[in-house]
């Protein structure tokens, strides 16, 4: 029985760090386990320009613990007013690693996102020229489409036409949640990748809705039925370099989650690595944990895998942290609902 495991230090290719009090509270958790993280730009107001990204990166660096080995990879929030030259200059400076596409209204703070894709065509073409990835929140916002179908419909109506119209554009399907997403990502070429979250490997929609409504399992895209989770698990543990970790760890203070209209987001950063060890071991794929968390994403983004390591130890069930305090209020940490035997020494 494996009881110790050492892997290269992982990267989180989809992370919400927020700002101010919440940034200060959550940053140490990601910095403890991850060497790099792709930082989502959906602040209020959003990170839309190179100047915004530089200022946000400075705030993150100022909030980092002194001894941290953590490099934030910044993104810009794509709007219908985004200037292709600003994007190209930010990429050339090494300031940004990707641009994020939110269909307007799809999720938290997405109101400034894209409604008319013709209006962002010039930016997408420039990104294809320079090889800068587009990270896509893949859900349609049409209120007539059932929320459980929004990812599959997005692939047909938006993503596939967009990729055909912009040959060479490198695309990351963010936080895929369906068998349809897995199949589409597998069929794409080297220009297409997909991130998978920790929580979508663990929960299905019953966890949110059966036996009482559990707001801390509500996120977007919402977890689907069990067959989809099993396909995500197969993809994550398969060794296919198309798939890699993006936790989508998305902290909201409890008052905003436990409400009549609660915010979407699961806060997984403090427990993600022990949970993934448990999940991969249960799937008989502990040997693929490193490729999913530390190699495939670096390969897609064209950065070297970390030279540092993270060591896991297996023993008696561990007491997972439940909550992180912040000056804005407590933030509940994702509870997997099963015992976890792996602990991690950063
Ligand atoms: O659950 C989510 N929370 N999904 C997103 O796409 C956004 C995120 C957030 O910012 O809270
Ligand atoms: Zn996200």
Short mmCIF file of N, CA, C and O and ligand atoms in Angstrom, two decimals, residues 14 16 40 100 102 137 175 220 248 250, ligand 2:
data_model
loop_
_atom_site.label_atom_id
_atom_site.label_comp_id
_atom_site.label_asym_id
_atom_site.label_seq_id
_atom_site.Cartn_x
_atom_site.Cartn_y
_atom_site.Cartn_z
N UNK A 14 -6.97 27.67 -12.74
CA UNK A 14 -8.22 28.45 -12.68
C UNK A 14 -8.52 28.75 -11.21
O UNK A 14 -8.98 27.88 -10.47
N UNK A 16 -9.93 31.82 -8.25
CA UNK A 16 -10.48 33.12 -7.85
C UNK A 16 -9.84 33.51 -6.52
O UNK A 16 -10.01 32.81 -5.53
N UNK A 40 -8.33 34.50 -11.98
CA UNK A 40 -9.52 34.96 -12.70
C UNK A 40 -9.73 36.46 -12.50
O UNK A 40 -9.48 37.00 -11.41
N UNK A 100 -9.86 35.81 -20.53
CA UNK A 100 -11.01 35.05 -20.06
C UNK A 100 -12.29 35.53 -20.74
O UNK A 100 -12.58 36.73 -20.74
N UNK A 102 -16.22 35.45 -20.52
CA UNK A 102 -17.49 35.15 -19.85
C UNK A 102 -18.61 35.59 -20.77
O UNK A 102 -18.69 36.78 -21.11
N UNK A 137 -15.63 30.34 -20.21
CA UNK A 137 -16.72 29.86 -19.36
C UNK A 137 -17.80 29.38 -20.31
O UNK A 137 -18.49 30.17 -20.94
N UNK A 175 -13.43 24.46 -16.42
CA UNK A 175 -14.30 23.70 -15.50
C UNK A 175 -15.41 22.93 -16.23
O UNK A 175 -16.59 23.16 -16.01
N UNK A 220 -21.10 27.26 -10.52
CA UNK A 220 -21.43 27.30 -11.95
C UNK A 220 -20.19 26.97 -12.76
O UNK A 220 -19.12 27.50 -12.46
N UNK A 248 -11.01 26.23 -9.82
CA UNK A 248 -12.15 27.15 -9.73
C UNK A 248 -12.51 27.39 -8.26
O UNK A 248 -13.69 27.60 -7.95
N UNK A 250 -13.53 29.22 -5.42
CA UNK A 250 -14.25 30.49 -5.57
C UNK A 250 -14.87 30.90 -4.24
O UNK A 250 -16.04 30.62 -3.96
ZN1 LIG B 2 -14.20 30.37 -12.10
#
